[in-house]
Amino acid sequence: MFPYVIILMLMVGLQWRHCAADLCNWTGSGFAAGVDSRIVLQVRLRCTEGSVRWIYPGQALRVVLEPNLSSARRTTVCIKPSPSFRGASVFIERAGELELLVTDGGKPEQEVFCFRADGPHRPAIYLQSSPQSEGPWSRRTMGFRYELLGNRSAAPNQGHSGLQTSCRPCNDTELLMAICNSDFVVRGSIKKVSHDSERQTSLVEVSAARVYWQRSGVFEQQASGSPRHGRIHTLLQCHVKPGDGEFLFTGSEHFGEAWLGCAPRYKDFLSVYQAAWAARRNSCDFPLD
């Protein structure tokens, strides 16, 4: 807990200024807060993912995430600061107290920060602007993208994320669930694997023979008639290596990036799925070639 921020919130005469926003995104100015240091801009968003863009950041900005009731089971919030994020600290508000999530300085735009949002209160993100030597009216823009994740989702283990992607092979039950619940399911081959020691991640380049489904456009066709290509992230500690043959890649998408979940060889998946189908244990129907 950081007393100087709590004192700011409890100041006598503190004014909350609610800002208009659509359901998912907000773009606004901190000009009014710069004129009156008592003003804390407050934004309420009702989607499970979106973005916040703060121009001329003033004293403070409070973003309350109020997703629809159908998404109430989502209990983890992840944020990814924008490339221009400078001059502010980010706190999360839980049970009336603020906890530091991102400090001013460093390279937060290269990281994803996640925190648990369990409890009766809606998760809130609090940005406190830092004094700038170039003056209060210099044109600065800061912001972040956010995602609310369900229990089934695996978040990239970057920054201060509290979640980790498992490196062990999936068992049959996990595999059968993965083809039903994943953000992408793709059959293809590994073309290249590169490693990033700074981010502690590996990047798997995949040539897709078939894209069964994907939440966004991670796997794209580069030219008419050519196979689709895509990149899948995983942890460096998983020691992913190039391999021959076809795999069934599944996983989750976070901030436009695909993250690896279960990835069995396609022939092994077929064996598991056909046995489950014969025993009527399959969780969903899957199109077999």
mmCIF file of C-alpha atoms in Angstrom:
data_model
loop_
_atom_site.group_PDB
_atom_site.id
_atom_site.type_symbol
_atom_site.label_atom_id
_atom_site.label_comp_id
_atom_site.label_asym_id
_atom_site.label_seq_id
_atom_site.Cartn_x
_atom_site.Cartn_y
_atom_site.Cartn_z
ATOM 1 C CA MET A 1 0.000 0.000 0.000
ATOM 2 C CA PHE A 2 1.274 3.484 -0.835
ATOM 3 C CA PRO A 3 0.190 6.158 1.670
ATOM 4 C CA TYR A 4 0.782 9.169 -0.581
ATOM 5 C CA VAL A 5 -1.723 7.815 -3.092
ATOM 6 C CA ILE A 6 -4.249 6.938 -0.411
ATOM 7 C CA ILE A 7 -3.935 10.486 0.977
ATOM 8 C CA LEU A 8 -4.633 11.817 -2.512
ATOM 9 C CA MET A 9 -7.821 9.792 -2.708
ATOM 10 C CA LEU A 10 -9.004 10.858 0.732
ATOM 11 C CA MET A 11 -8.328 14.591 0.329
ATOM 12 C CA VAL A 12 -11.118 16.833 1.522
ATOM 13 C CA GLY A 13 -12.965 18.257 -1.453
ATOM 14 C CA LEU A 14 -11.681 15.606 -3.847
ATOM 15 C CA GLN A 15 -13.757 15.707 -7.022
ATOM 16 C CA TRP A 16 -14.582 12.663 -9.108
ATOM 17 C CA ARG A 17 -15.220 13.566 -12.721
ATOM 18 C CA HIS A 18 -16.913 10.786 -14.662
ATOM 19 C CA CYS A 19 -15.934 10.578 -18.318
ATOM 20 C CA ALA A 20 -18.015 9.325 -21.193
ATOM 21 C CA ALA A 21 -16.789 6.160 -22.900
ATOM 22 C CA ASP A 22 -18.089 3.399 -25.105
ATOM 23 C CA LEU A 23 -18.442 -0.069 -23.650
ATOM 24 C CA CYS A 24 -14.860 -1.114 -24.321
ATOM 25 C CA ASN A 25 -12.548 1.839 -24.975
ATOM 26 C CA TRP A 26 -11.862 5.317 -23.668
ATOM 27 C CA THR A 27 -9.835 8.198 -25.052
ATOM 28 C CA GLY A 28 -9.762 11.448 -23.117
ATOM 29 C CA SER A 29 -7.725 14.350 -21.818
ATOM 30 C CA GLY A 30 -6.400 15.158 -18.375
ATOM 31 C CA PHE A 31 -6.549 18.894 -19.071
ATOM 32 C CA ALA A 32 -9.208 19.532 -16.399
ATOM 33 C CA ALA A 33 -7.253 17.594 -13.806
ATOM 34 C CA GLY A 34 -4.203 19.704 -14.600
ATOM 35 C CA VAL A 35 -6.158 22.849 -13.787
ATOM 36 C CA ASP A 36 -7.571 21.467 -10.529
ATOM 37 C CA SER A 37 -5.381 18.959 -8.707
ATOM 38 C CA ARG A 38 -8.409 17.745 -6.751
ATOM 39 C CA ILE A 39 -9.986 16.171 -9.820
ATOM 40 C CA VAL A 40 -9.607 12.453 -10.401
ATOM 41 C CA LEU A 41 -11.019 11.361 -13.746
ATOM 42 C CA GLN A 42 -13.102 8.215 -13.494
ATOM 43 C CA VAL A 43 -13.964 5.898 -16.382
ATOM 44 C CA ARG A 44 -16.220 2.828 -16.327
ATOM 45 C CA LEU A 45 -15.850 0.153 -19.010
ATOM 46 C CA ARG A 46 -18.107 -2.854 -19.475
ATOM 47 C CA CYS A 47 -16.181 -5.155 -21.846
ATOM 48 C CA THR A 48 -13.802 -8.020 -21.221
ATOM 49 C CA GLU A 49 -11.168 -6.355 -23.393
ATOM 50 C CA GLY A 50 -10.427 -2.904 -24.705
ATOM 51 C CA SER A 51 -8.108 0.064 -24.385
ATOM 52 C CA VAL A 52 -7.541 3.316 -22.494
ATOM 53 C CA ARG A 53 -5.771 6.325 -24.046
ATOM 54 C CA TRP A 54 -5.023 9.331 -21.829
ATOM 55 C CA ILE A 55 -3.864 12.527 -23.562
ATOM 56 C CA TYR A 56 -2.299 15.345 -21.529
ATOM 57 C CA PRO A 57 -2.349 13.132 -18.417
ATOM 58 C CA GLY A 58 -3.317 15.146 -15.359
ATOM 59 C CA GLN A 59 -3.313 14.229 -11.700
ATOM 60 C CA ALA A 60 -4.948 10.805 -11.719
ATOM 61 C CA LEU A 61 -7.224 8.488 -13.677
ATOM 62 C CA ARG A 62 -9.339 5.677 -12.227
ATOM 63 C CA VAL A 63 -10.622 2.972 -14.577
ATOM 64 C CA VAL A 64 -13.309 0.648 -13.228
ATOM 65 C CA LEU A 65 -13.937 -2.576 -15.147
ATOM 66 C CA GLU A 66 -17.572 -3.633 -14.992
ATOM 67 C CA PRO A 67 -18.021 -6.497 -17.453
ATOM 68 C CA ASN A 68 -21.453 -7.860 -18.248
ATOM 69 C CA LEU A 69 -22.834 -10.520 -15.925
ATOM 70 C CA SER A 70 -22.183 -13.232 -18.504
ATOM 71 C CA SER A 71 -18.460 -12.615 -17.978
ATOM 72 C CA ALA A 72 -18.580 -12.485 -14.180
ATOM 73 C CA ARG A 73 -16.491 -15.639 -13.851
ATOM 74 C CA ARG A 74 -13.473 -13.946 -15.354
ATOM 75 C CA THR A 75 -11.227 -13.409 -12.371
ATOM 76 C CA THR A 76 -7.882 -12.267 -13.789
ATOM 77 C CA VAL A 77 -7.089 -8.870 -15.306
ATOM 78 C CA CYS A 78 -4.094 -8.320 -17.595
ATOM 79 C CA ILE A 79 -2.906 -4.969 -18.889
ATOM 80 C CA LYS A 80 -0.298 -4.130 -21.515
ATOM 81 C CA PRO A 81 1.029 -0.539 -21.364
ATOM 82 C CA SER A 82 1.240 1.336 -24.652
ATOM 83 C CA PRO A 83 4.642 2.046 -26.270
ATOM 84 C CA SER A 84 4.331 5.701 -25.262
ATOM 85 C CA PHE A 85 3.697 4.879 -21.611
ATOM 86 C CA ARG A 86 5.916 7.235 -19.633
ATOM 87 C CA GLY A 87 5.454 9.490 -16.651
ATOM 88 C CA ALA A 88 2.944 7.539 -14.578
ATOM 89 C CA SER A 89 2.628 4.728 -12.095
ATOM 90 C CA VAL A 90 -0.142 2.148 -12.242
ATOM 91 C CA PHE A 91 -1.913 0.782 -9.180
ATOM 92 C CA ILE A 92 -4.657 -1.764 -8.721
ATOM 93 C CA GLU A 93 -7.411 -1.037 -6.246
ATOM 94 C CA ARG A 94 -8.627 -3.894 -4.081
ATOM 95 C CA ALA A 95 -10.794 -3.608 -0.970
ATOM 96 C CA GLY A 96 -10.185 0.144 -0.812
ATOM 97 C CA GLU A 97 -6.398 -0.148 -0.923
ATOM 98 C CA LEU A 98 -3.954 0.525 -3.739
ATOM 99 C CA GLU A 99 -1.138 -1.825 -4.689
ATOM 100 C CA LEU A 100 1.654 -0.804 -7.042
ATOM 101 C CA LEU A 101 1.586 -2.715 -10.329
ATOM 102 C CA VAL A 102 3.816 -0.695 -12.700
ATOM 103 C CA THR A 103 6.407 1.854 -11.654
ATOM 104 C CA ASP A 104 7.300 4.964 -13.617
ATOM 105 C CA GLY A 105 10.411 4.207 -15.661
ATOM 106 C CA GLY A 106 11.840 1.123 -17.275
ATOM 107 C CA LYS A 107 10.219 -0.437 -20.340
ATOM 108 C CA PRO A 108 6.706 -1.435 -19.269
ATOM 109 C CA GLU A 109 5.484 -1.557 -22.868
ATOM 110 C CA GLN A 110 7.480 -4.764 -23.307
ATOM 111 C CA GLU A 111 5.587 -6.528 -20.548
ATOM 112 C CA VAL A 112 2.135 -7.770 -19.659
ATOM 113 C CA PHE A 113 0.995 -7.333 -16.067
ATOM 114 C CA CYS A 114 -1.716 -9.550 -14.597
ATOM 115 C CA PHE A 115 -3.482 -9.618 -11.244
ATOM 116 C CA ARG A 116 -6.268 -11.558 -9.611
ATOM 117 C CA ALA A 117 -9.586 -9.757 -9.329
ATOM 118 C CA ASP A 118 -11.503 -12.034 -6.966
ATOM 119 C CA GLY A 119 -13.909 -10.640 -4.413
ATOM 120 C CA PRO A 120 -17.124 -8.636 -4.359
ATOM 121 C CA HIS A 121 -15.620 -5.398 -5.724
ATOM 122 C CA ARG A 122 -15.158 -4.597 -9.388
ATOM 123 C CA PRO A 123 -11.487 -4.401 -10.398
ATOM 124 C CA ALA A 124 -10.174 -0.857 -10.722
ATOM 125 C CA ILE A 125 -6.944 0.415 -12.275
ATOM 126 C CA TYR A 126 -5.523 3.681 -10.962
ATOM 127 C CA LEU A 127 -2.996 5.781 -12.904
ATOM 128 C CA GLN A 128 -1.099 8.532 -11.110
ATOM 129 C CA SER A 129 0.714 11.010 -13.324
ATOM 130 C CA SER A 130 4.268 11.979 -12.362
ATOM 131 C CA PRO A 131 5.537 15.583 -12.471
ATOM 132 C CA GLN A 132 7.238 16.317 -15.774
ATOM 133 C CA SER A 133 10.195 18.599 -16.246
ATOM 134 C CA GLU A 134 8.863 19.766 -19.616
ATOM 135 C CA GLY A 135 5.760 21.303 -18.038
ATOM 136 C CA PRO A 136 2.150 20.203 -17.532
ATOM 137 C CA TRP A 137 0.911 21.056 -21.020
ATOM 138 C CA SER A 138 3.427 19.141 -23.079
ATOM 139 C CA ARG A 139 1.635 16.715 -25.334
ATOM 140 C CA ARG A 140 2.062 13.304 -23.793
ATOM 141 C CA THR A 141 -0.091 10.253 -24.358
ATOM 142 C CA MET A 142 -0.185 7.168 -22.226
ATOM 143 C CA GLY A 143 -2.521 4.264 -21.970
ATOM 144 C CA PHE A 144 -2.900 0.530 -21.946
ATOM 145 C CA ARG A 145 -4.897 -2.357 -23.324
ATOM 146 C CA TYR A 146 -6.725 -4.627 -20.912
ATOM 147 C CA GLU A 147 -8.177 -8.138 -20.895
ATOM 148 C CA LEU A 148 -10.315 -9.974 -18.368
ATOM 149 C CA LEU A 149 -9.501 -13.663 -18.470
ATOM 150 C CA GLY A 150 -11.586 -16.663 -17.474
ATOM 151 C CA ASN A 151 -10.314 -19.598 -15.470
ATOM 152 C CA ARG A 152 -9.673 -21.570 -18.653
ATOM 153 C CA SER A 153 -7.360 -18.940 -20.103
ATOM 154 C CA ALA A 154 -3.608 -19.098 -19.787
ATOM 155 C CA ALA A 155 -1.878 -15.744 -19.628
ATOM 156 C CA PRO A 156 1.679 -15.119 -20.761
ATOM 157 C CA ASN A 157 4.082 -15.177 -17.837
ATOM 158 C CA GLN A 158 5.562 -11.744 -18.468
ATOM 159 C CA GLY A 159 6.307 -8.901 -16.097
ATOM 160 C CA HIS A 160 4.469 -9.401 -12.841
ATOM 161 C CA SER A 161 1.909 -11.834 -14.212
ATOM 162 C CA GLY A 162 0.613 -14.206 -11.597
ATOM 163 C CA LEU A 163 -0.133 -16.911 -14.151
ATOM 164 C CA GLN A 164 2.145 -19.324 -15.907
ATOM 165 C CA THR A 165 1.867 -21.350 -19.077
ATOM 166 C CA SER A 166 2.455 -25.016 -18.401
ATOM 167 C CA CYS A 167 5.278 -26.690 -20.317
ATOM 168 C CA ARG A 168 4.251 -30.285 -19.651
ATOM 169 C CA PRO A 169 2.390 -32.288 -22.338
ATOM 170 C CA CYS A 170 -1.391 -32.231 -22.066
ATOM 171 C CA ASN A 171 -3.157 -35.381 -20.968
ATOM 172 C CA ASP A 172 -6.082 -36.761 -22.975
ATOM 173 C CA THR A 173 -8.743 -34.885 -20.988
ATOM 174 C CA GLU A 174 -6.912 -31.566 -21.310
ATOM 175 C CA LEU A 175 -6.432 -32.122 -25.039
ATOM 176 C CA LEU A 176 -10.126 -32.854 -25.617
ATOM 177 C CA MET A 177 -11.033 -29.681 -23.724
ATOM 178 C CA ALA A 178 -8.421 -27.646 -25.591
ATOM 179 C CA ILE A 179 -9.967 -28.265 -29.008
ATOM 180 C CA CYS A 180 -13.304 -26.990 -27.656
ATOM 181 C CA ASN A 181 -12.177 -23.981 -25.622
ATOM 182 C CA SER A 182 -9.030 -22.629 -27.273
ATOM 183 C CA ASP A 183 -8.897 -19.275 -29.032
ATOM 184 C CA PHE A 184 -7.232 -20.980 -31.986
ATOM 185 C CA VAL A 185 -6.982 -24.550 -33.285
ATOM 186 C CA VAL A 186 -4.600 -25.047 -36.199
ATOM 187 C CA ARG A 187 -3.058 -28.071 -37.921
ATOM 188 C CA GLY A 188 0.369 -27.370 -39.332
ATOM 189 C CA SER A 189 4.112 -27.767 -39.211
ATOM 190 C CA ILE A 190 6.893 -25.893 -37.435
ATOM 191 C CA LYS A 191 9.033 -23.853 -39.816
ATOM 192 C CA LYS A 192 11.297 -22.087 -37.326
ATOM 193 C CA VAL A 193 11.790 -21.498 -33.596
ATOM 194 C CA SER A 194 13.569 -18.406 -32.258
ATOM 195 C CA HIS A 195 14.334 -17.461 -28.669
ATOM 196 C CA ASP A 196 14.307 -14.158 -26.784
ATOM 197 C CA SER A 197 16.404 -14.374 -23.633
ATOM 198 C CA GLU A 198 15.379 -10.877 -22.475
ATOM 199 C CA ARG A 199 11.655 -11.632 -22.504
ATOM 200 C CA GLN A 200 12.242 -15.292 -21.601
ATOM 201 C CA THR A 201 10.012 -16.403 -24.445
ATOM 202 C CA SER A 202 10.243 -18.482 -27.602
ATOM 203 C CA LEU A 203 8.529 -17.766 -30.916
ATOM 204 C CA VAL A 204 7.257 -20.681 -33.004
ATOM 205 C CA GLU A 205 6.647 -19.927 -36.682
ATOM 206 C CA VAL A 206 3.935 -22.203 -38.056
ATOM 207 C CA SER A 207 2.865 -23.046 -41.595
ATOM 208 C CA ALA A 208 -0.821 -23.927 -41.288
ATOM 209 C CA ALA A 209 -2.289 -26.690 -43.435
ATOM 210 C CA ARG A 210 -5.729 -25.934 -41.953
ATOM 211 C CA VAL A 211 -7.067 -23.297 -39.596
ATOM 212 C CA TYR A 212 -10.086 -24.814 -37.876
ATOM 213 C CA TRP A 213 -10.840 -21.591 -36.037
ATOM 214 C CA GLN A 214 -9.162 -18.560 -34.565
ATOM 215 C CA ARG A 215 -10.455 -15.641 -32.538
ATOM 216 C CA SER A 216 -8.555 -13.040 -34.539
ATOM 217 C CA GLY A 217 -6.289 -12.925 -37.563
ATOM 218 C CA VAL A 218 -3.119 -14.422 -36.100
ATOM 219 C CA PHE A 219 -2.825 -16.928 -38.961
ATOM 220 C CA GLU A 220 -2.882 -15.066 -42.261
ATOM 221 C CA GLN A 221 -2.476 -16.008 -45.904
ATOM 222 C CA GLN A 222 0.459 -14.111 -47.371
ATOM 223 C CA ALA A 223 -0.457 -14.766 -51.003
ATOM 224 C CA SER A 224 -3.381 -16.306 -52.870
ATOM 225 C CA GLY A 225 -3.147 -20.092 -52.798
ATOM 226 C CA SER A 226 -0.301 -20.176 -50.278
ATOM 227 C CA PRO A 227 -0.584 -21.751 -46.804
ATOM 228 C CA ARG A 228 -1.433 -19.515 -43.889
ATOM 229 C CA HIS A 229 1.402 -18.542 -41.576
ATOM 230 C CA GLY A 230 1.339 -17.503 -37.957
ATOM 231 C CA ARG A 231 3.507 -17.044 -34.900
ATOM 232 C CA ILE A 232 2.875 -18.656 -31.534
ATOM 233 C CA HIS A 233 4.566 -17.557 -28.323
ATOM 234 C CA THR A 234 5.563 -19.793 -25.448
ATOM 235 C CA LEU A 235 7.963 -19.679 -22.505
ATOM 236 C CA LEU A 236 11.679 -20.102 -23.032
ATOM 237 C CA GLN A 237 11.737 -22.636 -20.200
ATOM 238 C CA CYS A 238 9.554 -24.961 -22.296
ATOM 239 C CA HIS A 239 12.562 -25.596 -24.601
ATOM 240 C CA VAL A 240 10.494 -25.806 -27.787
ATOM 241 C CA LYS A 241 12.463 -27.168 -30.754
ATOM 242 C CA PRO A 242 11.662 -27.581 -34.457
ATOM 243 C CA GLY A 243 10.137 -30.964 -35.276
ATOM 244 C CA ASP A 244 9.092 -32.836 -38.385
ATOM 245 C CA GLY A 245 5.521 -33.809 -39.147
ATOM 246 C CA GLU A 246 2.170 -32.207 -38.469
ATOM 247 C CA PHE A 247 1.010 -30.890 -35.109
ATOM 248 C CA LEU A 248 -2.328 -29.672 -33.800
ATOM 249 C CA PHE A 249 -1.644 -26.279 -32.216
ATOM 250 C CA THR A 250 -4.106 -24.914 -29.670
ATOM 251 C CA GLY A 251 -3.876 -22.036 -27.221
ATOM 252 C CA SER A 252 -5.068 -18.606 -26.199
ATOM 253 C CA GLU A 253 -4.739 -15.137 -27.662
ATOM 254 C CA HIS A 254 -3.662 -12.142 -25.604
ATOM 255 C CA PHE A 255 -3.275 -8.603 -26.964
ATOM 256 C CA GLY A 256 -3.119 -9.871 -30.536
ATOM 257 C CA GLU A 257 -0.540 -12.567 -29.790
ATOM 258 C CA ALA A 258 -1.076 -16.326 -29.866
ATOM 259 C CA TRP A 259 0.178 -18.301 -26.854
ATOM 260 C CA LEU A 260 0.740 -22.032 -27.017
ATOM 261 C CA GLY A 261 -1.455 -24.458 -25.120
ATOM 262 C CA CYS A 262 -1.689 -28.134 -26.089
ATOM 263 C CA ALA A 263 0.277 -29.079 -29.212
ATOM 264 C CA PRO A 264 0.258 -32.845 -29.842
ATOM 265 C CA ARG A 265 1.294 -34.478 -33.064
ATOM 266 C CA TYR A 266 -1.772 -34.615 -35.269
ATOM 267 C CA LYS A 267 -1.734 -38.423 -35.556
ATOM 268 C CA ASP A 268 -1.646 -38.708 -31.748
ATOM 269 C CA PHE A 269 -4.577 -36.322 -31.473
ATOM 270 C CA LEU A 270 -6.578 -38.380 -33.969
ATOM 271 C CA SER A 271 -6.052 -41.498 -31.881
ATOM 272 C CA VAL A 272 -7.221 -39.757 -28.698
ATOM 273 C CA TYR A 273 -10.232 -38.106 -30.334
ATOM 274 C CA GLN A 274 -11.441 -41.234 -32.147
ATOM 275 C CA ALA A 275 -11.231 -43.286 -28.946
ATOM 276 C CA ALA A 276 -13.171 -40.596 -27.058
ATOM 277 C CA TRP A 277 -15.780 -40.381 -29.836
ATOM 278 C CA ALA A 278 -16.301 -44.154 -29.800
ATOM 279 C CA ALA A 279 -16.762 -44.028 -26.019
ATOM 280 C CA ARG A 280 -18.924 -40.877 -26.269
ATOM 281 C CA ARG A 281 -16.485 -38.979 -24.086
ATOM 282 C CA ASN A 282 -15.654 -36.211 -26.518
ATOM 283 C CA SER A 283 -16.428 -32.741 -25.176
ATOM 284 C CA CYS A 284 -17.348 -31.322 -28.608
ATOM 285 C CA ASP A 285 -17.426 -32.382 -32.230
ATOM 286 C CA PHE A 286 -14.267 -31.799 -34.222
ATOM 287 C CA PRO A 287 -14.080 -31.867 -38.037
ATOM 288 C CA LEU A 288 -11.882 -34.759 -39.126
ATOM 289 C CA ASP A 289 -10.385 -34.746 -42.623
#
